mmCIF file with all atom_site columns, C-alpha atoms in Angstrom:
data_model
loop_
_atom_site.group_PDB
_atom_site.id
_atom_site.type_symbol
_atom_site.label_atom_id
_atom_site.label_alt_id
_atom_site.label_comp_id
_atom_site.label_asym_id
_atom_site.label_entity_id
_atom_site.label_seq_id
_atom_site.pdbx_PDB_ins_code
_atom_site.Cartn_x
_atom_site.Cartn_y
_atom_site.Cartn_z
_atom_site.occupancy
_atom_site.B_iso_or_equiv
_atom_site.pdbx_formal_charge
_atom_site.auth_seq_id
_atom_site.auth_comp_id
_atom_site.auth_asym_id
_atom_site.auth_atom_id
_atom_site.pdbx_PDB_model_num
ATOM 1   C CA . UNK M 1 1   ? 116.645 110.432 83.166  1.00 0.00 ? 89  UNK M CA 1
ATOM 2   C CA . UNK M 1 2   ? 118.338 111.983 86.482  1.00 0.00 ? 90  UNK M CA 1
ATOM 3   C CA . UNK M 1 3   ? 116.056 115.192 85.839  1.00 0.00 ? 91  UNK M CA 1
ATOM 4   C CA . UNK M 1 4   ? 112.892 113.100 87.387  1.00 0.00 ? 92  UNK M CA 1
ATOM 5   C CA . UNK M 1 5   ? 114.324 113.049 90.426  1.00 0.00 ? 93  UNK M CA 1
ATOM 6   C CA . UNK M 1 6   ? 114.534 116.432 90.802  1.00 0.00 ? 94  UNK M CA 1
ATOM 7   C CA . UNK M 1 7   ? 110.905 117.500 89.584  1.00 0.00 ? 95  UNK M CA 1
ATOM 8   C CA . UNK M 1 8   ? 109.040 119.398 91.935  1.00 0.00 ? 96  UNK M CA 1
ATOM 9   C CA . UNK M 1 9   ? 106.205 117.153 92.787  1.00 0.00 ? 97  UNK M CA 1
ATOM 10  C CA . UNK M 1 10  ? 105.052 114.450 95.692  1.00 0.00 ? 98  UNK M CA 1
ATOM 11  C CA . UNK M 1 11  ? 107.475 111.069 95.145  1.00 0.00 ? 99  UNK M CA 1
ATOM 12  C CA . UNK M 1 12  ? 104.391 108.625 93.883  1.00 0.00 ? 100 UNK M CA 1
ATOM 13  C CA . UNK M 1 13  ? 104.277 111.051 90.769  1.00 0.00 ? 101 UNK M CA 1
ATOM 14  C CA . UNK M 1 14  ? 107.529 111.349 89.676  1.00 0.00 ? 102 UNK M CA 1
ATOM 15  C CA . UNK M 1 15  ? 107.551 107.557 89.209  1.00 0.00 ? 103 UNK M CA 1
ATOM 16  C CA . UNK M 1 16  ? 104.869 107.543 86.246  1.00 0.00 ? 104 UNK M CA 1
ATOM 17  C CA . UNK M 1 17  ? 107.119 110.137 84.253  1.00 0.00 ? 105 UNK M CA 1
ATOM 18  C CA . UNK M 1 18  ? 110.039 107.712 84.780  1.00 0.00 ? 106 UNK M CA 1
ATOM 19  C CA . UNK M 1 19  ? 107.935 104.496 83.553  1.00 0.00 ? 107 UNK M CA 1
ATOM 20  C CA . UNK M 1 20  ? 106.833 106.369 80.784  1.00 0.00 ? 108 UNK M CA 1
ATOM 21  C CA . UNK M 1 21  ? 110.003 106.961 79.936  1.00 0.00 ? 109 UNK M CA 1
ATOM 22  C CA . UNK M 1 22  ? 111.708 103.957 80.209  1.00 0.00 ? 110 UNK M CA 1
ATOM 23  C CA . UNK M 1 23  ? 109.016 102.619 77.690  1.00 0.00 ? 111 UNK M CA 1
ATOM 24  C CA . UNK M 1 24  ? 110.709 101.762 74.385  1.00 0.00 ? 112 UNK M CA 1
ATOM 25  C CA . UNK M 1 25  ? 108.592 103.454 72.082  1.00 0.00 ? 113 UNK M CA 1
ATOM 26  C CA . UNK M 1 26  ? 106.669 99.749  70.577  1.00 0.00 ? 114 UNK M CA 1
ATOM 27  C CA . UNK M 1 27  ? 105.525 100.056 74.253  1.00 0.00 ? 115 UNK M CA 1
ATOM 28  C CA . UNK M 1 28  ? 103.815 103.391 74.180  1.00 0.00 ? 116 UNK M CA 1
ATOM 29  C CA . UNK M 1 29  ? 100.951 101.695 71.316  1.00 0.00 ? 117 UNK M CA 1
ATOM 30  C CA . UNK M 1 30  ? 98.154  99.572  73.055  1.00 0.00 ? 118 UNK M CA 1
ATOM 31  C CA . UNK M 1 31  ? 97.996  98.382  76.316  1.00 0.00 ? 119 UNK M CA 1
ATOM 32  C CA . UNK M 1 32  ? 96.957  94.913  75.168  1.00 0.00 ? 120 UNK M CA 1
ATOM 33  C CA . UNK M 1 33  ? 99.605  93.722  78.134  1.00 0.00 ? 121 UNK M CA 1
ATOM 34  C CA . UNK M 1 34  ? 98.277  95.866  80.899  1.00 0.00 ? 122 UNK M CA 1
ATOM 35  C CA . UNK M 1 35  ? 94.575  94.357  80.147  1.00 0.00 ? 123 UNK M CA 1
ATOM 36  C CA . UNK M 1 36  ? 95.022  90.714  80.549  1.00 0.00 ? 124 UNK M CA 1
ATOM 37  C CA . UNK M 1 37  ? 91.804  89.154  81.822  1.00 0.00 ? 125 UNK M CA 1
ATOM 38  C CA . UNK M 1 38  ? 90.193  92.219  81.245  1.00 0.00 ? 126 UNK M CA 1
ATOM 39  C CA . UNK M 1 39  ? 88.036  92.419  78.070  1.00 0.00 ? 127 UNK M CA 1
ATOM 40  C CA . UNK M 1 40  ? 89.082  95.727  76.466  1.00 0.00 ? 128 UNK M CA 1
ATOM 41  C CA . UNK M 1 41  ? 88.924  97.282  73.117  1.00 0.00 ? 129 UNK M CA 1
ATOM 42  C CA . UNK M 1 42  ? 92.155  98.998  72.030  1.00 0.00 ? 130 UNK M CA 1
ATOM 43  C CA . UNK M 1 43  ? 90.256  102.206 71.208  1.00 0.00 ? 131 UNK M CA 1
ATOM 44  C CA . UNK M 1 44  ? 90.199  105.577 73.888  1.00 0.00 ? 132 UNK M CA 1
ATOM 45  C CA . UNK M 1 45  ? 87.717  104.755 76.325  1.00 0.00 ? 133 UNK M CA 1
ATOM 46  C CA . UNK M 1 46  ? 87.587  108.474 77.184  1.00 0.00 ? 134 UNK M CA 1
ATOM 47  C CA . UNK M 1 47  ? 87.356  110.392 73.603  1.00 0.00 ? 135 UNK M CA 1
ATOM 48  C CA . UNK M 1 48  ? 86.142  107.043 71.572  1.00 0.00 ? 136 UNK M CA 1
ATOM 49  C CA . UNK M 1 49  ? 88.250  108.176 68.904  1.00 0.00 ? 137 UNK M CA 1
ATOM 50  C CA . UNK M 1 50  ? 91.640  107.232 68.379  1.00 0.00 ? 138 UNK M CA 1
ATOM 51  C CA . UNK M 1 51  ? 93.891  103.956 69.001  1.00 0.00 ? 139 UNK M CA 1
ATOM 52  C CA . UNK M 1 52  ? 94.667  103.796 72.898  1.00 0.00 ? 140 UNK M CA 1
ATOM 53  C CA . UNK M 1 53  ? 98.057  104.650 73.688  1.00 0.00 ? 141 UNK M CA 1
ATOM 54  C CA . UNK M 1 54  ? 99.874  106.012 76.213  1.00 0.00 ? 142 UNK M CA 1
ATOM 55  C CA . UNK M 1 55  ? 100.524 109.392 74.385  1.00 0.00 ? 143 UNK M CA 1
ATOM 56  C CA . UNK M 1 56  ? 96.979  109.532 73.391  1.00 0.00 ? 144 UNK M CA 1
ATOM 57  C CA . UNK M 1 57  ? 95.713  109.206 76.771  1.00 0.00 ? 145 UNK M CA 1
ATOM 58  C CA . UNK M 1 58  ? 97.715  111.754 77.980  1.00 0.00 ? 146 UNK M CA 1
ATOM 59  C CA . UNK M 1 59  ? 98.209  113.760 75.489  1.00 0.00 ? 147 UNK M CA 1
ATOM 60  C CA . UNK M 1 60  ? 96.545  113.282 72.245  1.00 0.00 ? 148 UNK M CA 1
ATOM 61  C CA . UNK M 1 61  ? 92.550  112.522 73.042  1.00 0.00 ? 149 UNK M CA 1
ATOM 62  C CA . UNK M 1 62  ? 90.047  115.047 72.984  1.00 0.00 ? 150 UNK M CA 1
ATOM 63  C CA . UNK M 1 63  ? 89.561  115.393 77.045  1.00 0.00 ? 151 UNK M CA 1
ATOM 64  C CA . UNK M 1 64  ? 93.277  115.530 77.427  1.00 0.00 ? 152 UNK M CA 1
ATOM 65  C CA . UNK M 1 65  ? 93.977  118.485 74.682  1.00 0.00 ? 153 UNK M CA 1
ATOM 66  C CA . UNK M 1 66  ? 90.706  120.395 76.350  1.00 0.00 ? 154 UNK M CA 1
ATOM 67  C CA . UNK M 1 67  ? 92.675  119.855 79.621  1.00 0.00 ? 155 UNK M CA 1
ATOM 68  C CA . UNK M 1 68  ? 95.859  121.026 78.595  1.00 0.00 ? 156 UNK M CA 1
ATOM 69  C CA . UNK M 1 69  ? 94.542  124.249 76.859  1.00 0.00 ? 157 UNK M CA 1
ATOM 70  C CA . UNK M 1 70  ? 92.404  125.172 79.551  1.00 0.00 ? 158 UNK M CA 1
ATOM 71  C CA . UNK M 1 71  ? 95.748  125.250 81.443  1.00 0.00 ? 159 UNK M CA 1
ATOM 72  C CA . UNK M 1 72  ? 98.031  127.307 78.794  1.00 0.00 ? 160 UNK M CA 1
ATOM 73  C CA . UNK M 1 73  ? 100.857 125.293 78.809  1.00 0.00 ? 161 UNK M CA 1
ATOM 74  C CA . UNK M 1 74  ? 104.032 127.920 77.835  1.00 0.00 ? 162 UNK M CA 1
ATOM 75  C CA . UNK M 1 75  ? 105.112 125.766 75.169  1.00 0.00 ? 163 UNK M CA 1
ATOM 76  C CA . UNK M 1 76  ? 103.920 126.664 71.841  1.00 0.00 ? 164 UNK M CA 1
ATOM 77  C CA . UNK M 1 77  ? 101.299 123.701 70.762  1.00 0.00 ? 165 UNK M CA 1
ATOM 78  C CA . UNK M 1 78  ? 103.895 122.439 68.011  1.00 0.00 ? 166 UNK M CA 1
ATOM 79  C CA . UNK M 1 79  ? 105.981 121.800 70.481  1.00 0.00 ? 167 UNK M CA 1
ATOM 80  C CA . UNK M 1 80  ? 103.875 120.413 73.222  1.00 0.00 ? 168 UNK M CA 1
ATOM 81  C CA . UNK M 1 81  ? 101.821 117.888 70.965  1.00 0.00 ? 169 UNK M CA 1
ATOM 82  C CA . UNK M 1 82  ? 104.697 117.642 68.227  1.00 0.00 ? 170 UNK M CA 1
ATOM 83  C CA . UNK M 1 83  ? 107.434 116.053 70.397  1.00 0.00 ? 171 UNK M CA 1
ATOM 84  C CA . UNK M 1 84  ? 108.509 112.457 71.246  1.00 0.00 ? 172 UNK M CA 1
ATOM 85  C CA . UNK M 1 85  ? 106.850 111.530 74.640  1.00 0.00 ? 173 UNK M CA 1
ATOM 86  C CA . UNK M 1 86  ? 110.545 111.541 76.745  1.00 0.00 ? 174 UNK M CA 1
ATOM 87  C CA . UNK M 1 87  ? 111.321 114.907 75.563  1.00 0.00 ? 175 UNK M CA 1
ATOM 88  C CA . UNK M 1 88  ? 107.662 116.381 76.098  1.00 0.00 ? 176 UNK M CA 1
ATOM 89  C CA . UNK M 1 89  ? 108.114 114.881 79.515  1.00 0.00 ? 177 UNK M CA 1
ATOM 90  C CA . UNK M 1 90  ? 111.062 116.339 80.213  1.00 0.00 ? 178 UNK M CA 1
ATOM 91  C CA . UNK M 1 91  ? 110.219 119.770 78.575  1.00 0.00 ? 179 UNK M CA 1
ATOM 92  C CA . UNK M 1 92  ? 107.507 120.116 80.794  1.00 0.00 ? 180 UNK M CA 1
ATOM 93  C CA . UNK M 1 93  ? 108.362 118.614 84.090  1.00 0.00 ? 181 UNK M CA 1
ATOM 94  C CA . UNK M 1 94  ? 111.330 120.489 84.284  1.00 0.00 ? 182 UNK M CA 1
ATOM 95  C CA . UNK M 1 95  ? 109.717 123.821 82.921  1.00 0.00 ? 183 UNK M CA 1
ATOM 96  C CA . UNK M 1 96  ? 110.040 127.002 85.724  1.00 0.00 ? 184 UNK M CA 1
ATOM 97  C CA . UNK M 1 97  ? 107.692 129.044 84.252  1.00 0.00 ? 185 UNK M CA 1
ATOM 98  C CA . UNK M 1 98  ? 105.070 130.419 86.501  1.00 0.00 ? 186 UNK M CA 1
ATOM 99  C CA . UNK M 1 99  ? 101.669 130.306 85.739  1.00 0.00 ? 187 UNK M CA 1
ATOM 100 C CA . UNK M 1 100 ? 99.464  132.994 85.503  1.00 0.00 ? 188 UNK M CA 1
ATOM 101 C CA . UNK M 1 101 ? 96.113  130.707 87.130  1.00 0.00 ? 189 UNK M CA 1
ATOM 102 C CA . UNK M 1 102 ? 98.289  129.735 90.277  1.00 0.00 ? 190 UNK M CA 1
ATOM 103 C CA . UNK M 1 103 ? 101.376 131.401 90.995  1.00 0.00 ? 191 UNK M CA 1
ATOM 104 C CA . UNK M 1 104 ? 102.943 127.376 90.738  1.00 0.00 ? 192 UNK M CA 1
ATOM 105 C CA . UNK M 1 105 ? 105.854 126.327 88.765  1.00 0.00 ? 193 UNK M CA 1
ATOM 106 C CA . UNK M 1 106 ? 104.615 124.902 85.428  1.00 0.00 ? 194 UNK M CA 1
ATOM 107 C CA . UNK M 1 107 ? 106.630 121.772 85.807  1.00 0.00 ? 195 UNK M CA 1
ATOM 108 C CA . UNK M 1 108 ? 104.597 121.393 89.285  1.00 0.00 ? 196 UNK M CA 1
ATOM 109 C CA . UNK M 1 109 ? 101.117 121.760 87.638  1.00 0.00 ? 197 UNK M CA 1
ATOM 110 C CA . UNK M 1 110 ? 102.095 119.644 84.507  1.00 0.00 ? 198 UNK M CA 1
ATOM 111 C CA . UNK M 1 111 ? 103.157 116.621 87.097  1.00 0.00 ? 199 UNK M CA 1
ATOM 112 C CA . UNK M 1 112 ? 99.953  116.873 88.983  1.00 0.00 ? 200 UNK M CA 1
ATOM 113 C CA . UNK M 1 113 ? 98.295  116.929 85.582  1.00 0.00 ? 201 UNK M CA 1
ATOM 114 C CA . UNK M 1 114 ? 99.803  113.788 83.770  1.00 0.00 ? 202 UNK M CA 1
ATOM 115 C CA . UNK M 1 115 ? 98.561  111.675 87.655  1.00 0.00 ? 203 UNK M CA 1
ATOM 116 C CA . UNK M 1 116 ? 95.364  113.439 87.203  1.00 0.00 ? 204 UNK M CA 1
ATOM 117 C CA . UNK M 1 117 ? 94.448  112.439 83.331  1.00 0.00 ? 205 UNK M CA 1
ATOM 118 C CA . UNK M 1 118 ? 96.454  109.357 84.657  1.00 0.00 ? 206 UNK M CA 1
ATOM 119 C CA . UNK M 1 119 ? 93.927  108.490 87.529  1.00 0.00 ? 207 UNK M CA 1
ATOM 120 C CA . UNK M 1 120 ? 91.227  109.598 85.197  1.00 0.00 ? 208 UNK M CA 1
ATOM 121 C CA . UNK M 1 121 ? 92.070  106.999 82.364  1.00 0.00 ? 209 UNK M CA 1
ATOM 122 C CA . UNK M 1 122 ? 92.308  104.197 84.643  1.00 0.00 ? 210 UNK M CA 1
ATOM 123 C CA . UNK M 1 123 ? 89.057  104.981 86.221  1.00 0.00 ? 211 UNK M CA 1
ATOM 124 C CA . UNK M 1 124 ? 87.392  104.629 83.036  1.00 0.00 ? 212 UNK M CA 1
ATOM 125 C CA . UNK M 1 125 ? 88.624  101.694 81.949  1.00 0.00 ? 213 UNK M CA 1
ATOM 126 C CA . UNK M 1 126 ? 88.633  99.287  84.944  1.00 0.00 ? 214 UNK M CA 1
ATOM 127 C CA . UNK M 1 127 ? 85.784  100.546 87.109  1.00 0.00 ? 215 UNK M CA 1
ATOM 128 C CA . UNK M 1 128 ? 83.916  102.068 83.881  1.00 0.00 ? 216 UNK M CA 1
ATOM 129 C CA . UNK M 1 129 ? 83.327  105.321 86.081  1.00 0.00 ? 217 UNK M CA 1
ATOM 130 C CA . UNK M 1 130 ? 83.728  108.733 84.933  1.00 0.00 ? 218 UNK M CA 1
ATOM 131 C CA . UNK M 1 131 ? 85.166  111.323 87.833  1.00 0.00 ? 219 UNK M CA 1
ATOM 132 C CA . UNK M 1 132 ? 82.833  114.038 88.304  1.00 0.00 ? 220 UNK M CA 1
ATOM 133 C CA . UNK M 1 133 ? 85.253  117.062 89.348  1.00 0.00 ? 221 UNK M CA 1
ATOM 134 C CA . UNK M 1 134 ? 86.912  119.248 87.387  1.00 0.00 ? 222 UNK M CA 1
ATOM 135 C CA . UNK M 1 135 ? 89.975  118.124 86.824  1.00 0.00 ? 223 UNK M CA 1
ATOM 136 C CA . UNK M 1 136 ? 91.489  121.759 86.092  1.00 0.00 ? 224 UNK M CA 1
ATOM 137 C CA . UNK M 1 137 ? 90.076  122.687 89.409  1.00 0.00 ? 225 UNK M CA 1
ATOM 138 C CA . UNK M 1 138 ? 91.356  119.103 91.023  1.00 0.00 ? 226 UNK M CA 1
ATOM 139 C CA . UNK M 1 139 ? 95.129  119.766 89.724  1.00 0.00 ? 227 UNK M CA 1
ATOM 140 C CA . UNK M 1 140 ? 95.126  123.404 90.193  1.00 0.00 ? 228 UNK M CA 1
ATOM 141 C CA . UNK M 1 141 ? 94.179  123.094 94.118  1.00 0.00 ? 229 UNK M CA 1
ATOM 142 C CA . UNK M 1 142 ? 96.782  119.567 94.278  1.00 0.00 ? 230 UNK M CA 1
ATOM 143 C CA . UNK M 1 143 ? 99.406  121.557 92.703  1.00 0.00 ? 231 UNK M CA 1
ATOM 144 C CA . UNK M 1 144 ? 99.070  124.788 94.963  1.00 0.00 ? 232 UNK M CA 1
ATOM 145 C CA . UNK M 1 145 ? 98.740  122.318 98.286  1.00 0.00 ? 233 UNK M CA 1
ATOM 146 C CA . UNK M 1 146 ? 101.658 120.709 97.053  1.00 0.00 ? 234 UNK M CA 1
ATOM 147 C CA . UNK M 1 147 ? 103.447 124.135 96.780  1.00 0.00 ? 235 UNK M CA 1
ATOM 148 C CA . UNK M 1 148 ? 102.250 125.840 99.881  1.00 0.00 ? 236 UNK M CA 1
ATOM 149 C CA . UNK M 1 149 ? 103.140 122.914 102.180 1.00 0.00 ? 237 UNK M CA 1
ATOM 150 C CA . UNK M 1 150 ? 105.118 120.611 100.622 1.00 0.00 ? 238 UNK M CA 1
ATOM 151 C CA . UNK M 1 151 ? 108.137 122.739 98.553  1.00 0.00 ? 239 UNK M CA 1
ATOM 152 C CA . UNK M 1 152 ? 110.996 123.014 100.326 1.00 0.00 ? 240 UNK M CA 1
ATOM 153 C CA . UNK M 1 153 ? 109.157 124.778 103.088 1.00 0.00 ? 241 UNK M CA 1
ATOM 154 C CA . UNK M 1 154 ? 108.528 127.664 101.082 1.00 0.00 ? 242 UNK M CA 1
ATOM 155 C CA . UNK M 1 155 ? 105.305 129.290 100.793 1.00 0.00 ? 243 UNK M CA 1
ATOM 156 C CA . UNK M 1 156 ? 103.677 130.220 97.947  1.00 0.00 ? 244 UNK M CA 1
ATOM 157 C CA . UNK M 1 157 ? 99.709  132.101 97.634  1.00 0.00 ? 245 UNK M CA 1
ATOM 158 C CA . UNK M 1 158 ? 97.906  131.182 94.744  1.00 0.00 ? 246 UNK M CA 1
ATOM 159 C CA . UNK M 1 159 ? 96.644  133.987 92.631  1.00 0.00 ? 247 UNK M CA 1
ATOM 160 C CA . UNK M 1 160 ? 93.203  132.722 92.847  1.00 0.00 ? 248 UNK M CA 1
ATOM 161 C CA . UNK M 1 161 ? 90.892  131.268 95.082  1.00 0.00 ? 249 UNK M CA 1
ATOM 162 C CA . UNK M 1 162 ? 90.169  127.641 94.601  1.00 0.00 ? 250 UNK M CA 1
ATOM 163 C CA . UNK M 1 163 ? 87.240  125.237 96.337  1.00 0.00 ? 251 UNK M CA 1
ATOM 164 C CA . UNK M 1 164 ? 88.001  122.553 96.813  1.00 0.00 ? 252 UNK M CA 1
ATOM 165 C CA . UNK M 1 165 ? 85.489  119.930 98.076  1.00 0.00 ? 253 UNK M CA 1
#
């Protein structure tokens, strides 16, 4: 799991990738443990479809897949939602490609994107509140301020221009 480390992305996020996968895999069904105290049902509280899982959050609901595809990811979809959770972290954190909405690494936008759908999630389900942003809009202007200030010093000028409010 050394490749984490070396993901380009701000610290706080490269720490969910590396919980996630640490997680043996009888982990990554419902969050029962995460909730105690807290009554919860174990289905998506974003998509109300599906068992609640950490793959399904991220990866598998309805708002999550919209997400990704709205971003392009350069992996073809049977491999982006057909492989094991580690190696679909690792296949796209550490991917170089350079996407056509930003100009940013893909493994930079794909890091901002798991926090975001993250964040998202967690909203939902503890404070029962729904962000109103755009979340594509949210991560693509997080990943290009990460990239124009925070990379190595370099500076890099997204294709397009982003509001952010």
């Amino acid at each position: 799991l050394e490749w984490i480390w070396k993901v380009s992305t701000i610290p706080k996020i490269r720490v969910l990738p590396f919980y996630m996968a640490m997680l043996p895999p009888k982990h990554t069904g419902p969050w029962s443990a995460l909730y105690q105290g807290i009554e919860y049902t174990d289905v998506c509280p974003l998509c109300n479809d599906g068992i609640e899982t950490i793959t399904h959050a991220l990866r598998y609901c309805q708002e999550a897949q919209v997400f990704w595809n709205s971003l392009a990811p350069p992996l073809s979809a049977s491999l982006f939602y057909g492989s094991s959770l580690k190696d679909w972290l690792r296949l796209n954190c550490c991917c170089s490609w350079v996407s056509s909405l930003s100009n940013i690494s893909w493994g930079t936008i794909f890091s901002f994107g798991i926090w975001s759908l993250w964040i998202r999630c967690n909203s939902v389900i503890f404070r029962n509140e729904r962000q109103p942003c755009n979340l594509i809009t949210d991560v693509i202007a997080k990943a290009t301020k990460f990239a124009f200030i925070g990379s190595n010093g370099k500076q890099i000028r997204a294709k397009t221009s982003i509001k952010v409010s």
